[in-house]
Every structure is written in C-alpha cells, then in structure tokens.
C-alpha cells in the first residue's frame, strides 16, 4: 500500500514495545516557491512532478500579456517554472544553464477560470535534468514547453562587452512602439530606448522596476531567475529589426545565466545569426549598469506569426530596417 502512493515514503521503525514496531510515514519538504504548489511525484534526486493553478487573480502578470485577445502564459515565466522544479529535484538553489528549449505550443489562459500547469522533471545523469511543462487543456499529454537544464559553471571572463554608441536613436518605445509594434502591457513595457537599429542587429535599453508584484498575496514572490519583465523585454527588443511582422519565440539553443540579480538598467545586444522564410535566429547578451554580464542567449529562434500595419505611417528609425528587409527579399 505504501509503494502505491504518489508520495515517496521514508519508513522509520521505532520499537515502543518488544516485537511491536510502529511506522511513521515522512514526506519530503519542498521549498516555498510559486510553481511547487502541489507535488504529485517526488523522488529526490530522481524525479519531481508538480502542479500549479494559474489565473488572472493569482498571476496578475497575465493581464499584461494578451496577444490578439488571447491571454498567453509567457515563455520567460515558463523558464522560471522549469528552473524552480529542476533545481528542487536535485536539492540545489543554483540557476541552471538551459539547452534545447522548445516553446512548441502556447498555454492559453481563460479569463474566467484557472488553468492547471504540470511541470515534470526527470534527472538524466549527474547535474542534468529534462523538464517538460504541460497543462490541463491538453490533458497533460502535450509538452507545451520543454528544456534540458544543466547545473554546471560557465565563466564570463572571455566574453567582451560590445561598444555602445552614446547617442540614442530618436524613438520613444513607451509612446511609439508599445501598442503598435509591441503588444506587451504593464509589467512588460520595459524598453526605454535604443542606441542602434538595423535589420540584423540592435542595441536596446531596458529599465528595472522593483515595485512590481508578480504573484498573488499568499504566494511566494521568489523568482529564481530574477526579474521576468526585463527578460521578456530582452526578447521583444528584437522586434525593431523586423518592424513589419509580429514575432514569437519558439526555441532557444542555449541560455546561460551569469548573474540574474545584476542591477539594471540593462543593455541588450542582439545580432541576427540567420533567417529563412518566417524563421529568424538571433544571439543576444544582456549587461547590467556596472558592466556585469547578466545572461547570454545562443540561438533564440523566432517565428513570424502575423503582419503589422502602421496606419499612421512609418517611424523613421524603423523604416531603415524595413527597407533592408525588403531588399533582401527581392
């Protein structure tokens, strides 16, 4: 009967009287983290499956990420969930290196009810964990997100910070990009300006906001990977390089975190590796205000999902990358 339970069980036999043992069943404790809400399977060092209910009430950031009327669970919050579960199954507090990250299918949240996420982590070998994120809307049978998490150290000594042009481009993201080019709202409107924009690369600025509340009142506020809003801005900063089409992330080849708590404002350097049809691939580095490397993205894959119209005419800084793209197509 003990082995049939979902919970792994430690059996401690204590003798109160001769030949009359008693059993005490102990359940391992999990850290108090947002996405470790309900453990379903837990074998420390081997496997961990948890579930968490997300809704507009418990996860107010969802209100700020609505694309064409659909409330989408963010890719960067999926990374956070997978980091929490993969580190917990190994019993460490370290931040993993993500490899072969796939955002195969979006998690769409209904505004009137909650959605159940299931995150499953399985240890493959020492320091390597395979993680998958599923949800109730597909019966927990489809991997909406998945990744391989490695827990080893990578030095940033040989990574040089690119030069930044002091002069800023005459464009105000708050008034001129969000709403037309960028659909993000509230917590995710973090782009403050650009130093360079062309079709294949850009240099953008991202501001911090310590006043943001990510989760409901009685849920853990801890984010293993640091500020999720600035990380989402790291992705959508690339949008100015393709100003005529909406992009969404579908894959990351490798994502290194060097110091997730590096203070902002941050500078993101993005450079295109290749593009083919509706697919684009970029490499990025993100640096803090003291010149500290925050993270490095190798092979961020984005897919064009829709065209963007500019009813009031083109912004001059964005017309340049648009013309470059059109010439490439011709």
mmCIF file of C-alpha atoms in Angstrom:
data_model
loop_
_atom_site.group_PDB
_atom_site.id
_atom_site.type_symbol
_atom_site.label_atom_id
_atom_site.label_comp_id
_atom_site.label_asym_id
_atom_site.label_seq_id
_atom_site.Cartn_x
_atom_site.Cartn_y
_atom_site.Cartn_z
ATOM 1 C CA UNK A 1 0.000 0.000 0.000
ATOM 2 C CA UNK A 2 2.867 2.380 0.773
ATOM 3 C CA UNK A 3 4.511 1.810 -2.629
ATOM 4 C CA UNK A 4 1.236 2.511 -4.444
ATOM 5 C CA UNK A 5 1.051 6.063 -3.149
ATOM 6 C CA UNK A 6 2.160 9.014 -5.285
ATOM 7 C CA UNK A 7 4.386 10.302 -2.498
ATOM 8 C CA UNK A 8 7.751 8.621 -1.931
ATOM 9 C CA UNK A 9 7.806 7.471 1.652
ATOM 10 C CA UNK A 10 10.508 7.140 4.271
ATOM 11 C CA UNK A 11 9.616 4.359 6.694
ATOM 12 C CA UNK A 12 11.056 4.781 10.175
ATOM 13 C CA UNK A 13 10.650 1.813 12.506
ATOM 14 C CA UNK A 14 10.712 2.589 16.207
ATOM 15 C CA UNK A 15 10.200 -0.032 18.912
ATOM 16 C CA UNK A 16 7.966 1.096 21.728
ATOM 17 C CA UNK A 17 7.464 -2.400 22.998
ATOM 18 C CA UNK A 18 9.316 -5.609 22.229
ATOM 19 C CA UNK A 19 8.191 -7.074 18.866
ATOM 20 C CA UNK A 20 5.610 -4.272 18.352
ATOM 21 C CA UNK A 21 7.114 -1.831 15.802
ATOM 22 C CA UNK A 22 5.250 1.312 14.711
ATOM 23 C CA UNK A 23 5.535 3.038 11.362
ATOM 24 C CA UNK A 24 5.985 6.791 10.919
ATOM 25 C CA UNK A 25 5.494 7.998 7.327
ATOM 26 C CA UNK A 26 7.565 11.090 6.406
ATOM 27 C CA UNK A 27 7.012 13.251 3.303
ATOM 28 C CA UNK A 28 9.917 15.311 1.975
ATOM 29 C CA UNK A 29 9.547 19.052 2.288
ATOM 30 C CA UNK A 30 9.549 21.215 -0.852
ATOM 31 C CA UNK A 31 10.795 24.813 -0.954
ATOM 32 C CA UNK A 32 8.182 27.557 -0.791
ATOM 33 C CA UNK A 33 8.204 28.567 -4.465
ATOM 34 C CA UNK A 34 5.352 29.666 -6.748
ATOM 35 C CA UNK A 35 5.263 26.713 -9.125
ATOM 36 C CA UNK A 36 5.817 23.994 -6.491
ATOM 37 C CA UNK A 37 2.194 24.237 -5.426
ATOM 38 C CA UNK A 38 1.046 20.593 -5.431
ATOM 39 C CA UNK A 39 3.598 17.772 -5.561
ATOM 40 C CA UNK A 40 2.341 14.687 -7.398
ATOM 41 C CA UNK A 41 5.509 12.601 -7.604
ATOM 42 C CA UNK A 42 8.702 13.301 -5.686
ATOM 43 C CA UNK A 43 11.751 11.082 -5.579
ATOM 44 C CA UNK A 44 14.599 13.408 -4.518
ATOM 45 C CA UNK A 45 17.495 13.276 -6.945
ATOM 46 C CA UNK A 46 15.416 11.285 -9.455
ATOM 47 C CA UNK A 47 12.009 12.732 -10.355
ATOM 48 C CA UNK A 48 9.638 15.539 -9.431
ATOM 49 C CA UNK A 49 6.179 16.254 -10.835
ATOM 50 C CA UNK A 50 4.246 19.258 -9.516
ATOM 51 C CA UNK A 51 1.094 21.137 -10.434
ATOM 52 C CA UNK A 52 0.171 24.794 -10.051
ATOM 53 C CA UNK A 53 -3.042 26.696 -10.699
ATOM 54 C CA UNK A 54 -2.598 29.936 -12.634
ATOM 55 C CA UNK A 55 -5.283 32.573 -13.125
ATOM 56 C CA UNK A 56 -5.648 36.324 -13.589
ATOM 57 C CA UNK A 57 -6.054 36.623 -9.820
ATOM 58 C CA UNK A 58 -3.117 34.517 -8.646
ATOM 59 C CA UNK A 59 -0.883 35.570 -11.565
ATOM 60 C CA UNK A 60 -1.756 39.211 -12.364
ATOM 61 C CA UNK A 61 1.078 39.497 -14.920
ATOM 62 C CA UNK A 62 -1.131 37.501 -17.311
ATOM 63 C CA UNK A 63 -3.283 40.619 -17.729
ATOM 64 C CA UNK A 64 -0.278 42.329 -19.330
ATOM 65 C CA UNK A 65 0.431 39.633 -21.922
ATOM 66 C CA UNK A 66 -2.582 39.428 -24.232
ATOM 67 C CA UNK A 67 -1.970 38.746 -27.916
ATOM 68 C CA UNK A 68 -4.911 39.175 -30.308
ATOM 69 C CA UNK A 69 -7.375 38.653 -27.463
ATOM 70 C CA UNK A 70 -5.644 35.524 -26.100
ATOM 71 C CA UNK A 71 -4.060 35.535 -22.647
ATOM 72 C CA UNK A 72 -0.724 33.757 -23.035
ATOM 73 C CA UNK A 73 1.444 32.240 -20.332
ATOM 74 C CA UNK A 74 4.852 33.768 -21.001
ATOM 75 C CA UNK A 75 7.871 31.865 -22.262
ATOM 76 C CA UNK A 76 10.058 33.603 -19.654
ATOM 77 C CA UNK A 77 7.706 32.539 -16.856
ATOM 78 C CA UNK A 78 7.875 29.011 -18.259
ATOM 79 C CA UNK A 79 11.664 29.215 -17.882
ATOM 80 C CA UNK A 80 11.170 30.321 -14.276
ATOM 81 C CA UNK A 81 8.841 27.380 -13.562
ATOM 82 C CA UNK A 82 11.275 24.899 -15.117
ATOM 83 C CA UNK A 83 14.185 26.407 -13.157
ATOM 84 C CA UNK A 84 12.283 26.053 -9.875
ATOM 85 C CA UNK A 85 11.397 22.411 -10.478
ATOM 86 C CA UNK A 86 14.743 21.276 -11.939
ATOM 87 C CA UNK A 87 16.752 22.807 -9.084
ATOM 88 C CA UNK A 88 14.392 21.358 -6.480
ATOM 89 C CA UNK A 89 14.608 17.782 -7.766
ATOM 90 C CA UNK A 90 18.402 17.997 -7.346
ATOM 91 C CA UNK A 91 18.124 19.731 -3.983
ATOM 92 C CA UNK A 92 20.131 22.805 -5.032
ATOM 93 C CA UNK A 93 19.467 26.536 -5.277
ATOM 94 C CA UNK A 94 21.682 27.117 -8.299
ATOM 95 C CA UNK A 95 20.444 28.597 -11.567
ATOM 96 C CA UNK A 96 20.651 26.142 -14.486
ATOM 97 C CA UNK A 97 22.004 26.546 -17.986
ATOM 98 C CA UNK A 98 19.107 25.939 -20.373
ATOM 99 C CA UNK A 99 19.678 23.887 -23.512
ATOM 100 C CA UNK A 100 17.355 22.804 -26.338
ATOM 101 C CA UNK A 101 14.455 24.875 -25.037
ATOM 102 C CA UNK A 102 11.275 24.357 -27.049
ATOM 103 C CA UNK A 103 8.131 26.511 -26.904
ATOM 104 C CA UNK A 104 6.133 24.129 -29.056
ATOM 105 C CA UNK A 105 2.604 25.156 -28.166
ATOM 106 C CA UNK A 106 1.292 28.225 -26.286
ATOM 107 C CA UNK A 107 -0.541 27.923 -22.990
ATOM 108 C CA UNK A 108 -3.713 29.991 -23.362
ATOM 109 C CA UNK A 109 -5.428 31.036 -20.118
ATOM 110 C CA UNK A 110 -9.167 31.680 -19.938
ATOM 111 C CA UNK A 111 -10.023 34.973 -18.249
ATOM 112 C CA UNK A 112 -12.917 33.423 -16.305
ATOM 113 C CA UNK A 113 -11.226 30.364 -14.813
ATOM 114 C CA UNK A 114 -7.877 28.988 -13.753
ATOM 115 C CA UNK A 115 -5.573 26.730 -15.752
ATOM 116 C CA UNK A 116 -3.583 23.870 -14.237
ATOM 117 C CA UNK A 117 0.085 23.633 -15.151
ATOM 118 C CA UNK A 118 2.049 20.460 -14.644
ATOM 119 C CA UNK A 119 5.851 20.606 -14.596
ATOM 120 C CA UNK A 120 7.720 17.302 -14.695
ATOM 121 C CA UNK A 121 11.465 16.963 -14.107
ATOM 122 C CA UNK A 122 13.490 13.790 -14.586
ATOM 123 C CA UNK A 123 17.196 13.528 -13.762
ATOM 124 C CA UNK A 124 19.099 12.030 -16.730
ATOM 125 C CA UNK A 125 22.584 11.998 -15.272
ATOM 126 C CA UNK A 126 24.580 13.922 -12.712
ATOM 127 C CA UNK A 127 23.676 17.608 -12.930
ATOM 128 C CA UNK A 128 21.386 17.225 -15.983
ATOM 129 C CA UNK A 129 17.589 17.380 -15.759
ATOM 130 C CA UNK A 130 14.980 17.049 -18.513
ATOM 131 C CA UNK A 131 11.946 19.251 -17.820
ATOM 132 C CA UNK A 132 8.553 19.484 -19.521
ATOM 133 C CA UNK A 133 5.654 21.866 -18.901
ATOM 134 C CA UNK A 134 2.138 20.627 -19.672
ATOM 135 C CA UNK A 135 -1.366 21.855 -18.893
ATOM 136 C CA UNK A 136 -4.892 20.578 -18.286
ATOM 137 C CA UNK A 137 -6.315 21.951 -21.551
ATOM 138 C CA UNK A 138 -4.437 19.217 -23.430
ATOM 139 C CA UNK A 139 -4.892 16.584 -20.736
ATOM 140 C CA UNK A 140 -1.244 16.814 -19.608
ATOM 141 C CA UNK A 141 -0.349 14.792 -22.707
ATOM 142 C CA UNK A 142 1.413 17.519 -24.716
ATOM 143 C CA UNK A 143 4.741 19.158 -23.882
ATOM 144 C CA UNK A 144 3.931 22.830 -24.384
ATOM 145 C CA UNK A 145 7.433 23.819 -23.187
ATOM 146 C CA UNK A 146 10.441 21.611 -22.602
ATOM 147 C CA UNK A 147 14.150 22.021 -21.878
ATOM 148 C CA UNK A 148 17.327 20.381 -20.707
ATOM 149 C CA UNK A 149 18.745 22.011 -17.557
ATOM 150 C CA UNK A 150 22.451 21.691 -16.781
ATOM 151 C CA UNK A 151 23.858 22.623 -13.396
ATOM 152 C CA UNK A 152 27.481 23.470 -14.021
ATOM 153 C CA UNK A 153 29.516 26.665 -14.020
ATOM 154 C CA UNK A 154 30.403 28.783 -17.025
ATOM 155 C CA UNK A 155 32.936 31.603 -16.836
ATOM 156 C CA UNK A 156 32.167 35.011 -18.357
ATOM 157 C CA UNK A 157 35.816 36.079 -18.460
ATOM 158 C CA UNK A 158 36.222 35.585 -22.214
ATOM 159 C CA UNK A 159 33.001 37.402 -23.170
ATOM 160 C CA UNK A 160 33.677 41.011 -24.139
ATOM 161 C CA UNK A 161 31.053 43.727 -23.887
ATOM 162 C CA UNK A 162 30.421 45.353 -27.285
ATOM 163 C CA UNK A 163 30.851 49.104 -27.679
ATOM 164 C CA UNK A 164 27.802 51.311 -27.148
ATOM 165 C CA UNK A 165 27.162 54.433 -29.144
ATOM 166 C CA UNK A 166 26.499 57.250 -26.711
ATOM 167 C CA UNK A 167 23.895 58.909 -28.914
ATOM 168 C CA UNK A 168 20.401 57.480 -28.601
ATOM 169 C CA UNK A 169 18.113 56.967 -31.559
ATOM 170 C CA UNK A 170 15.188 59.376 -31.735
ATOM 171 C CA UNK A 171 12.471 56.932 -30.737
ATOM 172 C CA UNK A 172 10.391 56.616 -27.544
ATOM 173 C CA UNK A 173 9.276 52.999 -27.020
ATOM 174 C CA UNK A 174 6.653 53.887 -24.401
ATOM 175 C CA UNK A 175 4.715 56.155 -26.746
ATOM 176 C CA UNK A 176 5.760 54.959 -30.197
ATOM 177 C CA UNK A 177 6.343 51.182 -30.039
ATOM 178 C CA UNK A 178 4.079 49.714 -27.376
ATOM 179 C CA UNK A 179 0.564 49.331 -28.688
ATOM 180 C CA UNK A 180 1.501 49.236 -32.387
ATOM 181 C CA UNK A 181 4.638 47.137 -32.780
ATOM 182 C CA UNK A 182 4.680 45.608 -29.289
ATOM 183 C CA UNK A 183 1.558 44.137 -27.648
ATOM 184 C CA UNK A 184 3.027 43.870 -24.119
ATOM 185 C CA UNK A 185 1.472 45.979 -21.372
ATOM 186 C CA UNK A 186 2.134 46.997 -17.768
ATOM 187 C CA UNK A 187 4.911 44.986 -16.181
ATOM 188 C CA UNK A 188 6.461 44.149 -19.542
ATOM 189 C CA UNK A 189 6.717 47.665 -21.002
ATOM 190 C CA UNK A 190 10.368 47.940 -20.057
ATOM 191 C CA UNK A 191 12.149 49.136 -23.190
ATOM 192 C CA UNK A 192 13.336 52.705 -22.646
ATOM 193 C CA UNK A 193 15.333 53.410 -25.820
ATOM 194 C CA UNK A 194 17.785 52.269 -28.488
ATOM 195 C CA UNK A 195 21.380 53.116 -29.393
ATOM 196 C CA UNK A 196 21.406 51.193 -32.668
ATOM 197 C CA UNK A 197 18.778 49.735 -35.014
ATOM 198 C CA UNK A 198 19.219 47.923 -38.320
ATOM 199 C CA UNK A 199 17.739 44.849 -39.953
ATOM 200 C CA UNK A 200 20.207 42.362 -38.472
ATOM 201 C CA UNK A 201 21.169 43.879 -35.116
ATOM 202 C CA UNK A 202 20.129 46.310 -32.429
ATOM 203 C CA UNK A 203 21.224 47.725 -29.082
ATOM 204 C CA UNK A 204 18.418 48.498 -26.653
ATOM 205 C CA UNK A 205 17.984 49.746 -23.098
ATOM 206 C CA UNK A 206 15.782 48.035 -20.516
ATOM 207 C CA UNK A 207 14.738 49.671 -17.250
ATOM 208 C CA UNK A 208 14.118 47.962 -13.938
ATOM 209 C CA UNK A 209 11.025 48.265 -11.772
ATOM 210 C CA UNK A 210 11.311 46.965 -8.217
ATOM 211 C CA UNK A 211 7.716 47.863 -7.367
ATOM 212 C CA UNK A 212 6.265 45.064 -9.497
ATOM 213 C CA UNK A 213 4.215 42.315 -7.852
ATOM 214 C CA UNK A 214 4.190 39.097 -9.877
ATOM 215 C CA UNK A 215 2.036 36.728 -7.860
ATOM 216 C CA UNK A 216 -0.957 36.775 -5.533
ATOM 217 C CA UNK A 217 -0.741 37.864 -1.921
ATOM 218 C CA UNK A 218 -0.210 34.464 -0.328
ATOM 219 C CA UNK A 219 2.153 33.029 -2.938
ATOM 220 C CA UNK A 220 5.936 33.060 -2.824
ATOM 221 C CA UNK A 221 7.372 36.170 -4.559
ATOM 222 C CA UNK A 222 10.742 34.495 -5.167
ATOM 223 C CA UNK A 223 11.984 34.302 -8.754
ATOM 224 C CA UNK A 224 14.985 32.021 -9.186
ATOM 225 C CA UNK A 225 15.862 33.708 -12.486
ATOM 226 C CA UNK A 226 15.306 37.280 -11.337
ATOM 227 C CA UNK A 227 13.110 39.923 -12.961
ATOM 228 C CA UNK A 228 10.850 38.320 -15.594
ATOM 229 C CA UNK A 229 9.708 41.619 -17.100
ATOM 230 C CA UNK A 230 13.176 42.675 -18.204
ATOM 231 C CA UNK A 231 13.808 39.209 -19.608
ATOM 232 C CA UNK A 232 10.687 39.366 -21.749
ATOM 233 C CA UNK A 233 11.822 42.811 -22.926
ATOM 234 C CA UNK A 234 15.113 41.183 -23.961
ATOM 235 C CA UNK A 235 13.127 39.074 -26.425
ATOM 236 C CA UNK A 236 10.763 41.703 -27.785
ATOM 237 C CA UNK A 237 13.584 44.260 -28.125
ATOM 238 C CA UNK A 238 14.464 42.415 -31.350
ATOM 239 C CA UNK A 239 11.111 43.371 -32.854
ATOM 240 C CA UNK A 240 12.508 46.672 -34.206
ATOM 241 C CA UNK A 241 14.725 44.658 -36.589
ATOM 242 C CA UNK A 242 11.621 43.181 -38.234
ATOM 243 C CA UNK A 243 9.130 46.066 -37.820
ATOM 244 C CA UNK A 244 6.596 44.765 -40.345
ATOM 245 C CA UNK A 245 5.879 41.368 -38.735
ATOM 246 C CA UNK A 246 4.974 40.120 -35.254
ATOM 247 C CA UNK A 247 7.434 37.564 -33.848
ATOM 248 C CA UNK A 248 7.020 34.994 -31.075
ATOM 249 C CA UNK A 249 9.787 32.800 -29.573
ATOM 250 C CA UNK A 250 9.748 29.091 -30.427
ATOM 251 C CA UNK A 251 13.192 27.802 -29.372
ATOM 252 C CA UNK A 252 16.424 28.638 -27.551
ATOM 253 C CA UNK A 253 19.520 26.601 -28.357
ATOM 254 C CA UNK A 254 21.332 27.617 -25.174
ATOM 255 C CA UNK A 255 20.737 30.178 -22.426
ATOM 256 C CA UNK A 256 23.437 30.985 -19.866
ATOM 257 C CA UNK A 257 22.735 32.952 -16.683
ATOM 258 C CA UNK A 258 25.789 34.577 -15.128
ATOM 259 C CA UNK A 259 24.254 36.914 -12.526
ATOM 260 C CA UNK A 260 20.457 37.066 -12.554
ATOM 261 C CA UNK A 261 20.484 39.708 -9.816
ATOM 262 C CA UNK A 262 22.673 42.170 -11.708
ATOM 263 C CA UNK A 263 21.109 45.582 -11.223
ATOM 264 C CA UNK A 264 19.525 47.483 -14.075
ATOM 265 C CA UNK A 265 19.113 49.363 -16.235
ATOM 266 C CA UNK A 266 20.291 46.691 -18.630
ATOM 267 C CA UNK A 267 21.661 46.874 -22.157
ATOM 268 C CA UNK A 268 20.745 44.156 -24.662
ATOM 269 C CA UNK A 269 22.887 43.470 -27.729
ATOM 270 C CA UNK A 270 21.113 41.396 -30.374
ATOM 271 C CA UNK A 271 22.588 40.153 -33.645
ATOM 272 C CA UNK A 272 20.955 38.003 -36.278
ATOM 273 C CA UNK A 273 22.601 34.666 -36.969
ATOM 274 C CA UNK A 274 20.340 33.699 -39.889
ATOM 275 C CA UNK A 275 16.818 33.921 -41.178
ATOM 276 C CA UNK A 276 14.875 31.757 -43.595
ATOM 277 C CA UNK A 277 11.304 32.481 -44.627
ATOM 278 C CA UNK A 278 9.249 33.109 -41.487
ATOM 279 C CA UNK A 279 12.027 31.973 -39.117
ATOM 280 C CA UNK A 280 14.654 34.233 -37.525
ATOM 281 C CA UNK A 281 17.596 33.292 -35.286
ATOM 282 C CA UNK A 282 19.387 35.771 -33.001
ATOM 283 C CA UNK A 283 22.207 35.745 -30.466
ATOM 284 C CA UNK A 284 21.956 38.123 -27.502
ATOM 285 C CA UNK A 285 23.924 39.313 -24.498
ATOM 286 C CA UNK A 286 22.493 41.349 -21.620
ATOM 287 C CA UNK A 287 24.677 43.581 -19.438
ATOM 288 C CA UNK A 288 23.963 45.401 -16.173
ATOM 289 C CA UNK A 289 24.729 49.010 -15.334
ATOM 290 C CA UNK A 290 28.133 48.168 -13.847
ATOM 291 C CA UNK A 291 29.274 46.276 -16.919
ATOM 292 C CA UNK A 292 28.390 42.886 -15.433
ATOM 293 C CA UNK A 293 27.184 40.191 -17.802
ATOM 294 C CA UNK A 294 23.696 39.108 -16.826
ATOM 295 C CA UNK A 295 22.945 36.453 -19.456
ATOM 296 C CA UNK A 296 23.841 35.143 -22.889
ATOM 297 C CA UNK A 297 21.347 33.731 -25.388
ATOM 298 C CA UNK A 298 22.680 31.480 -28.137
ATOM 299 C CA UNK A 299 20.239 30.782 -30.947
ATOM 300 C CA UNK A 300 16.966 32.450 -29.966
ATOM 301 C CA UNK A 301 14.552 31.264 -32.676
ATOM 302 C CA UNK A 302 11.541 33.428 -33.506
ATOM 303 C CA UNK A 303 8.666 32.780 -35.868
ATOM 304 C CA UNK A 304 6.703 35.394 -37.792
ATOM 305 C CA UNK A 305 3.061 34.938 -36.823
ATOM 306 C CA UNK A 306 1.335 37.958 -38.377
ATOM 307 C CA UNK A 307 1.946 41.151 -40.313
ATOM 308 C CA UNK A 308 1.968 44.581 -38.677
ATOM 309 C CA UNK A 309 0.321 47.615 -40.249
ATOM 310 C CA UNK A 310 1.373 51.172 -39.489
ATOM 311 C CA UNK A 311 -1.859 53.136 -40.118
ATOM 312 C CA UNK A 312 -0.294 56.473 -39.156
ATOM 313 C CA UNK A 313 2.843 55.996 -41.250
ATOM 314 C CA UNK A 314 6.300 54.616 -40.527
ATOM 315 C CA UNK A 315 8.568 55.786 -37.736
ATOM 316 C CA UNK A 316 11.731 56.956 -39.475
ATOM 317 C CA UNK A 317 14.163 54.770 -37.426
ATOM 318 C CA UNK A 318 12.089 51.674 -38.291
ATOM 319 C CA UNK A 319 11.807 52.463 -41.981
ATOM 320 C CA UNK A 320 15.521 51.696 -42.424
ATOM 321 C CA UNK A 321 15.387 48.027 -41.256
ATOM 322 C CA UNK A 322 12.123 47.568 -43.177
ATOM 323 C CA UNK A 323 13.725 48.710 -46.446
ATOM 324 C CA UNK A 324 16.760 46.494 -45.745
ATOM 325 C CA UNK A 325 14.439 43.511 -45.271
ATOM 326 C CA UNK A 326 12.568 44.256 -48.477
ATOM 327 C CA UNK A 327 15.811 44.492 -50.435
ATOM 328 C CA UNK A 328 16.912 41.123 -49.003
ATOM 329 C CA UNK A 329 13.625 39.562 -50.093
ATOM 330 C CA UNK A 330 13.966 40.990 -53.599
#
